[in-house]
Coordinates of C-alpha atoms in Angstrom, one line a residue:
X624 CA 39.6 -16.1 -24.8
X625 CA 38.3 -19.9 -23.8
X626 CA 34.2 -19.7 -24.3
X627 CA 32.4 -21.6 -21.4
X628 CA 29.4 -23.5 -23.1
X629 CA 26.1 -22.5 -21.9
X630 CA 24.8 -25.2 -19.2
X631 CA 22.7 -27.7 -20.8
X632 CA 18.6 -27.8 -19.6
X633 CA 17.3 -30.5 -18.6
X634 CA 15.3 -32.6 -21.4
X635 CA 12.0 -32.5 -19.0
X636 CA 12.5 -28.7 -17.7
X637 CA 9.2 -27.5 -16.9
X638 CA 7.6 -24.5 -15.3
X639 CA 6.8 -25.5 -12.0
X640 CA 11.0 -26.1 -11.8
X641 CA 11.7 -23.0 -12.7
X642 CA 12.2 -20.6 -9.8
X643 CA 13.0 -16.9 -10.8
X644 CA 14.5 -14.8 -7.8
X645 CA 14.9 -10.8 -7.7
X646 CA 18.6 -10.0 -6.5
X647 CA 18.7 -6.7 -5.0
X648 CA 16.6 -7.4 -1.0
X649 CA 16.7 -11.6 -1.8
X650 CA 20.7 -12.5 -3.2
X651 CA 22.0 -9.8 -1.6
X652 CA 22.1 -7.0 1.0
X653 CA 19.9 -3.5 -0.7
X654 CA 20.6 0.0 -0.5
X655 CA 18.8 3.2 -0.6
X656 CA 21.9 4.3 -2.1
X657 CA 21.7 1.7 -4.5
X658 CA 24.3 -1.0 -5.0
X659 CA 26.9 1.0 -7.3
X660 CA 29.8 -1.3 -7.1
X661 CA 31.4 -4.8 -6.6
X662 CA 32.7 -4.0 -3.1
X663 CA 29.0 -2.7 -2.1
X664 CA 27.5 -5.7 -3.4
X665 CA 27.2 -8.2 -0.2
X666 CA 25.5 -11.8 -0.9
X667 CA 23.5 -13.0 1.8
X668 CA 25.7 -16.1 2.4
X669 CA 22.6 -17.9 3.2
X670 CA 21.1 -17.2 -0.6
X671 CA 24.3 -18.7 -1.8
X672 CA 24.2 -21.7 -0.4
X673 CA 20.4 -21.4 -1.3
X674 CA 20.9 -21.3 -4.6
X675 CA 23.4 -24.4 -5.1
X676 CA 20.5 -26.7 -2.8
X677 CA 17.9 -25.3 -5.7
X678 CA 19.8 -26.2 -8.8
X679 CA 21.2 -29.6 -6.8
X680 CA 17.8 -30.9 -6.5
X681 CA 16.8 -30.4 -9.6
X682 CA 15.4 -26.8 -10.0
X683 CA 16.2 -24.3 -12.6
X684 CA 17.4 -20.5 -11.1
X685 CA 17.0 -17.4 -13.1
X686 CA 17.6 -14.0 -12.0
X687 CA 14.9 -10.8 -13.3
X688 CA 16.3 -7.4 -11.3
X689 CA 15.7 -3.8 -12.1
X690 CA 18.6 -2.2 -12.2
X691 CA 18.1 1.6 -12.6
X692 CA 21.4 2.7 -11.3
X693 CA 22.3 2.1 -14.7
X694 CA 20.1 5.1 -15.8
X695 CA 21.2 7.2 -13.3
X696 CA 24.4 6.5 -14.5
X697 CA 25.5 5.3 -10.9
X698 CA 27.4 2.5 -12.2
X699 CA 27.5 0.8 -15.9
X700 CA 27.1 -2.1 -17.3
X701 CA 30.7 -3.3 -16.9
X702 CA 30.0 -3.0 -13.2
X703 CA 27.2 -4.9 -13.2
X704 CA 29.2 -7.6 -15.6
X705 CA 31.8 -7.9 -12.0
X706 CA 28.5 -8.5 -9.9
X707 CA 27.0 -10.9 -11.8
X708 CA 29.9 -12.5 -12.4
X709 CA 30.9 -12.8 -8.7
X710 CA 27.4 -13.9 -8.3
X711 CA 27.4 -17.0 -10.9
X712 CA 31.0 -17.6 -9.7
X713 CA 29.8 -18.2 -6.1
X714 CA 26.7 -20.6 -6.6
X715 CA 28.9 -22.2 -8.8
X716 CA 31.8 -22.8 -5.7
X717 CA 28.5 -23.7 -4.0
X718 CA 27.6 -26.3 -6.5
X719 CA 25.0 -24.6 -8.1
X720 CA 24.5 -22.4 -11.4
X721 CA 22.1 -19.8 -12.1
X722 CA 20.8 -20.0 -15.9
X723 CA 20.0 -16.2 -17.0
X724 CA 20.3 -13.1 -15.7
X725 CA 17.8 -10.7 -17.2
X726 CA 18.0 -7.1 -15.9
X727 CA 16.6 -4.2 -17.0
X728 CA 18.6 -1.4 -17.6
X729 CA 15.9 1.6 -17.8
X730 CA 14.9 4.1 -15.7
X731 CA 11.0 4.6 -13.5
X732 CA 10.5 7.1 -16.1
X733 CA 11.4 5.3 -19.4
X734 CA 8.2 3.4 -20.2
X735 CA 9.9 0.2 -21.1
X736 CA 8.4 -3.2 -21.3
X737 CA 10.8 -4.5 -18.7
X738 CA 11.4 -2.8 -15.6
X739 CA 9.1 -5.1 -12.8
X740 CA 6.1 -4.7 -12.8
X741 CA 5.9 -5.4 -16.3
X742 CA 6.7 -9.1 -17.5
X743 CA 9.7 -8.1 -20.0
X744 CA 12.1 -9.4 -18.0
X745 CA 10.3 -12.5 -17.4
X746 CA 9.4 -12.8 -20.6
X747 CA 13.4 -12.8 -21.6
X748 CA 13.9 -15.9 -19.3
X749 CA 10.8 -17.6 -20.4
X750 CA 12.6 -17.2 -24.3
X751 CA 16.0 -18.6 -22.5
X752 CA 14.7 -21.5 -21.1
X753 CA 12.8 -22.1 -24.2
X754 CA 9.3 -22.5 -22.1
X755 CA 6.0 -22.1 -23.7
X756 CA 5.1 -20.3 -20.7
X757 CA 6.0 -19.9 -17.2
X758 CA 2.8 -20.9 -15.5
X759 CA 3.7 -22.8 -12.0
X760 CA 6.9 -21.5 -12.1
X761 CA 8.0 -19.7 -8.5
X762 CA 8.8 -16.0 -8.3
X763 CA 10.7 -14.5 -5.8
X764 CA 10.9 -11.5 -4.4
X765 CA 11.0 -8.5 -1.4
X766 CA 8.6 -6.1 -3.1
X767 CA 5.2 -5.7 -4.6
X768 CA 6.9 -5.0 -8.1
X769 CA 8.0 -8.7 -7.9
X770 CA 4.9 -9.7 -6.8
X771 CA 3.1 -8.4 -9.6
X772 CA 5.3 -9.3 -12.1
X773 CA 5.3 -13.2 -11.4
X774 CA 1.4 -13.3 -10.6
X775 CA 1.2 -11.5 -14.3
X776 CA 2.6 -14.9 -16.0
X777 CA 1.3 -17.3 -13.5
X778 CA 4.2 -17.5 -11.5
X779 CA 3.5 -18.7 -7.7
X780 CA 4.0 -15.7 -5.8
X781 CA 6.8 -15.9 -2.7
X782 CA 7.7 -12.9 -0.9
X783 CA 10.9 -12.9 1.3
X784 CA 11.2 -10.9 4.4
X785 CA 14.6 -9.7 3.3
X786 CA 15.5 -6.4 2.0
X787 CA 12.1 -4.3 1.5
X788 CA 10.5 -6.7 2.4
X789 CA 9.0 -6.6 6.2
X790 CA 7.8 -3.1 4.7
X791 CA 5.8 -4.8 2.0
X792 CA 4.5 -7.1 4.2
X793 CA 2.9 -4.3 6.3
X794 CA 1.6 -2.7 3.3
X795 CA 0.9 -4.5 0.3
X796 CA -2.3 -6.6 0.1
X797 CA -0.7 -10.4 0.3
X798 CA -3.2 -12.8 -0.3
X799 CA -2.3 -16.0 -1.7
X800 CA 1.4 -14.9 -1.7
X801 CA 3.7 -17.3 0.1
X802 CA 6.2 -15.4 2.6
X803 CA 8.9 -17.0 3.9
X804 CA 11.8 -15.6 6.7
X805 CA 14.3 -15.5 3.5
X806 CA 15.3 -17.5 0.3
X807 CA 16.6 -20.7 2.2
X808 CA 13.5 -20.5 4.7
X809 CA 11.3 -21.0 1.1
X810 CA 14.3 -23.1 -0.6
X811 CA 14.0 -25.5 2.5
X812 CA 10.1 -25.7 2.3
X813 CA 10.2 -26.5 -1.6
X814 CA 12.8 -29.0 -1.2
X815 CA 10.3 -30.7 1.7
X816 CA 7.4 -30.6 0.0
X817 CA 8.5 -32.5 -3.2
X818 CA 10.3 -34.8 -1.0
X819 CA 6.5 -35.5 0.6
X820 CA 4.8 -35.5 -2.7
X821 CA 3.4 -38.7 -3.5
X822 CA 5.7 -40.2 -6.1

């Protein structure tokens, strides 16, 4: 087995290029069922291409999803592997990568320290990246467990319309939370705004 070598950060890598996205409602199509296989997990193509125009322009990507199908014993972690996989695999035919995937494994009930809203997985990524901390970095996601979980380390908070999230729109108090149509509606308007940045 050939071992690919882990993609090298850049030297100046800071927070506020950092942008950590929830999968499940943002990457990719979500189910109430939950997404239990590779053939039931759909990419948005628009998050692909997304992705690649982040990590083209300078940007770091990380994943942090909650997967508790894996308690339920819906799928198992060898499934997950295929998605993930097919996910990194994509981004990179899109000229992109994706750094880490952090996911947490645990069920609602399970008290861990990483299952959103809590900052375990973020925590993980922060490690990866080798960041003091991830103040200024962007977080990503369609539900108030995403929300929270970013605010918690001084992430900027970005909700997408995508998978839950219209509903937490309607429901969830949103101040000072960016929300965007979907990921390449906010991917387009970071991309803009540092071009406009005074230099």
């Amino acid at each position: 087995m050939t071992m690919q070598p882990l993609p090298v950060q850049p030297y100046d890598l800071t927070p506020n290029k950092v942008v950590i996205l929830d999968r499940d409602g943002v990457i990719n199509e979500d189910s109430e069922n939950y997404i239990k296989s590779l053939e039931e997990w759909r990419p948005y193509p628009q998050a692909i291409e997304a992705i690649a125009r982040l990590s083209l322009h300078g940007w770091t990507v990380a994943v942090a999803t909650n997967q508790s199908g894996l308690a339920r014993g819906y799928f198992d972690e060898a499934t997950l592997q295929l998605m993930h996989d097919n996910l990194c695999e994509r981004v990179s035919a899109a000229g992109g990568s994706i750094a880490h995937i952090a996911y947490c494994p645990h069920g609602p009930d399970d008290d861990c320290a990483c299952r959103k809203p809590k900052v375990g997985l973020l925590d993980q990524i922060q490690q990866r990246l080798n960041l003091e901390n991830l103040r200024g970095a962007w977080m990503v996601g369609d539900s108030g467990r995403d929300l929270e979980a970013g605010i918690a380390k001084g992430c900027h908070p970005v909700l997408v319309r995508t998978g839950k999230g219209k509903k937490t729109e309607a429901r969830e108090n949103l101040e000072r939370v960016w929300i965007f149509d979907d990921l390449a509606a906010f991917v387009d308007h970071l991309i803009e705004a540092e071009r406009r940045a005074p230099q």
